[in-house]
GROMACS .gro file of C-alpha atoms in nm:
model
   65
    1UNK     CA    1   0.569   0.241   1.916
    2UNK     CA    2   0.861   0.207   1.660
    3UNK     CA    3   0.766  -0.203   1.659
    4UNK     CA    4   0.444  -0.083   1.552
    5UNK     CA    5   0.537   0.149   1.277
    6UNK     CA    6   0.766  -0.135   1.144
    7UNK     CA    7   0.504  -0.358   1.100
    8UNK     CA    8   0.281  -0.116   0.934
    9UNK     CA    9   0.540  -0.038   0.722
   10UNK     CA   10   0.565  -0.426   0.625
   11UNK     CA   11   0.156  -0.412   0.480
   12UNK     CA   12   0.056  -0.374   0.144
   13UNK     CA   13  -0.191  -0.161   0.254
   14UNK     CA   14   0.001   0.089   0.373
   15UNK     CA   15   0.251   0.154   0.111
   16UNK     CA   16  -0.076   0.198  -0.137
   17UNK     CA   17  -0.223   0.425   0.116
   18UNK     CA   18   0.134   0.655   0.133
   19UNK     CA   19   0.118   0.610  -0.223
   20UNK     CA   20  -0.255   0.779  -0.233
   21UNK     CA   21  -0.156   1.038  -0.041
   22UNK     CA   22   0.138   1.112  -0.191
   23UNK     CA   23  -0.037   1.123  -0.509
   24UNK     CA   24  -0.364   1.346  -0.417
   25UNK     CA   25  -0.075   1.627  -0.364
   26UNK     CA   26   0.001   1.639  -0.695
   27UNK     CA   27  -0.364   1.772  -0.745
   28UNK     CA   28  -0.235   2.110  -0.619
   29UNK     CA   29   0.029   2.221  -0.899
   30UNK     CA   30   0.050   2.281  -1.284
   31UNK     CA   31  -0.225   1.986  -1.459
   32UNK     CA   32   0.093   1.828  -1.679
   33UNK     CA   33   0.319   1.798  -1.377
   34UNK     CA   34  -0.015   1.652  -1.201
   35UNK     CA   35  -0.101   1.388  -1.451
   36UNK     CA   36   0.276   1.281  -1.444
   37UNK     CA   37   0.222   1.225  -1.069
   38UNK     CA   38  -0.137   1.048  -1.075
   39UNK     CA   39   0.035   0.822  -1.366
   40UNK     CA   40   0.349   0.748  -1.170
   41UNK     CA   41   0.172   0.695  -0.810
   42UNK     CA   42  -0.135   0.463  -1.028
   43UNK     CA   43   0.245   0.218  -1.178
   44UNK     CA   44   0.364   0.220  -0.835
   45UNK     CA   45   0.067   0.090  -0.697
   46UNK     CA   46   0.024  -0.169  -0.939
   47UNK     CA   47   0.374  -0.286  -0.893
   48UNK     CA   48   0.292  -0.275  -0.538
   49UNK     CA   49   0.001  -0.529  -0.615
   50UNK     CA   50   0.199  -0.716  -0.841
   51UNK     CA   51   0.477  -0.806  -0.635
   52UNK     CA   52   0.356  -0.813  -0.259
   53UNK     CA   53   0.125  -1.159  -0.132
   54UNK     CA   54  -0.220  -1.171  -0.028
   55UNK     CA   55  -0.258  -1.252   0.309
   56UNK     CA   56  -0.494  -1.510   0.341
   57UNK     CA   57  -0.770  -1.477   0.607
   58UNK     CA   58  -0.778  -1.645   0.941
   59UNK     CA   59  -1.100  -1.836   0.859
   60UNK     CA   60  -0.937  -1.958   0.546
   61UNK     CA   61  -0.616  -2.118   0.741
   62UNK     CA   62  -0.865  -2.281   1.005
   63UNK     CA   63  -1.050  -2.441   0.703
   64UNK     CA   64  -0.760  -2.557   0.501
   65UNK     CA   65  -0.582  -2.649   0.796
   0.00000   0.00000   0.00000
């Protein structure tokens, strides 16, 4: 179980999905604090995007390779 939440936690698409929820939350408090939130959590996911690798698909390696 812990091997599995360490590879999860090694996926792009995990980090944005923490990062969504993370970020709906701020829906629930004052609208300026709530902006700064949705702004922050919308940066972090682009740097997430920015800096992580695509993983290619498995049909893709077979063809390539």
């Amino acid at each position: 179980m812990f091997k599995y939440i360490l590879n999860r936690l090694t996926e792009r698409s995990t980090w944005l999905g923490l990062l969504a929820l993370a970020t709906a939350c701020g829906t629930t408090i004052e609208q300026a604090l709530a902006d700064q939130i949705i702004a922050a959590g919308m940066a972090a996911a682009g740097l997430i995007g920015i800096v992580t690798k695509d993983r290619k698909k498995e049909q893709e390696n077979h063809d390539n390779g």
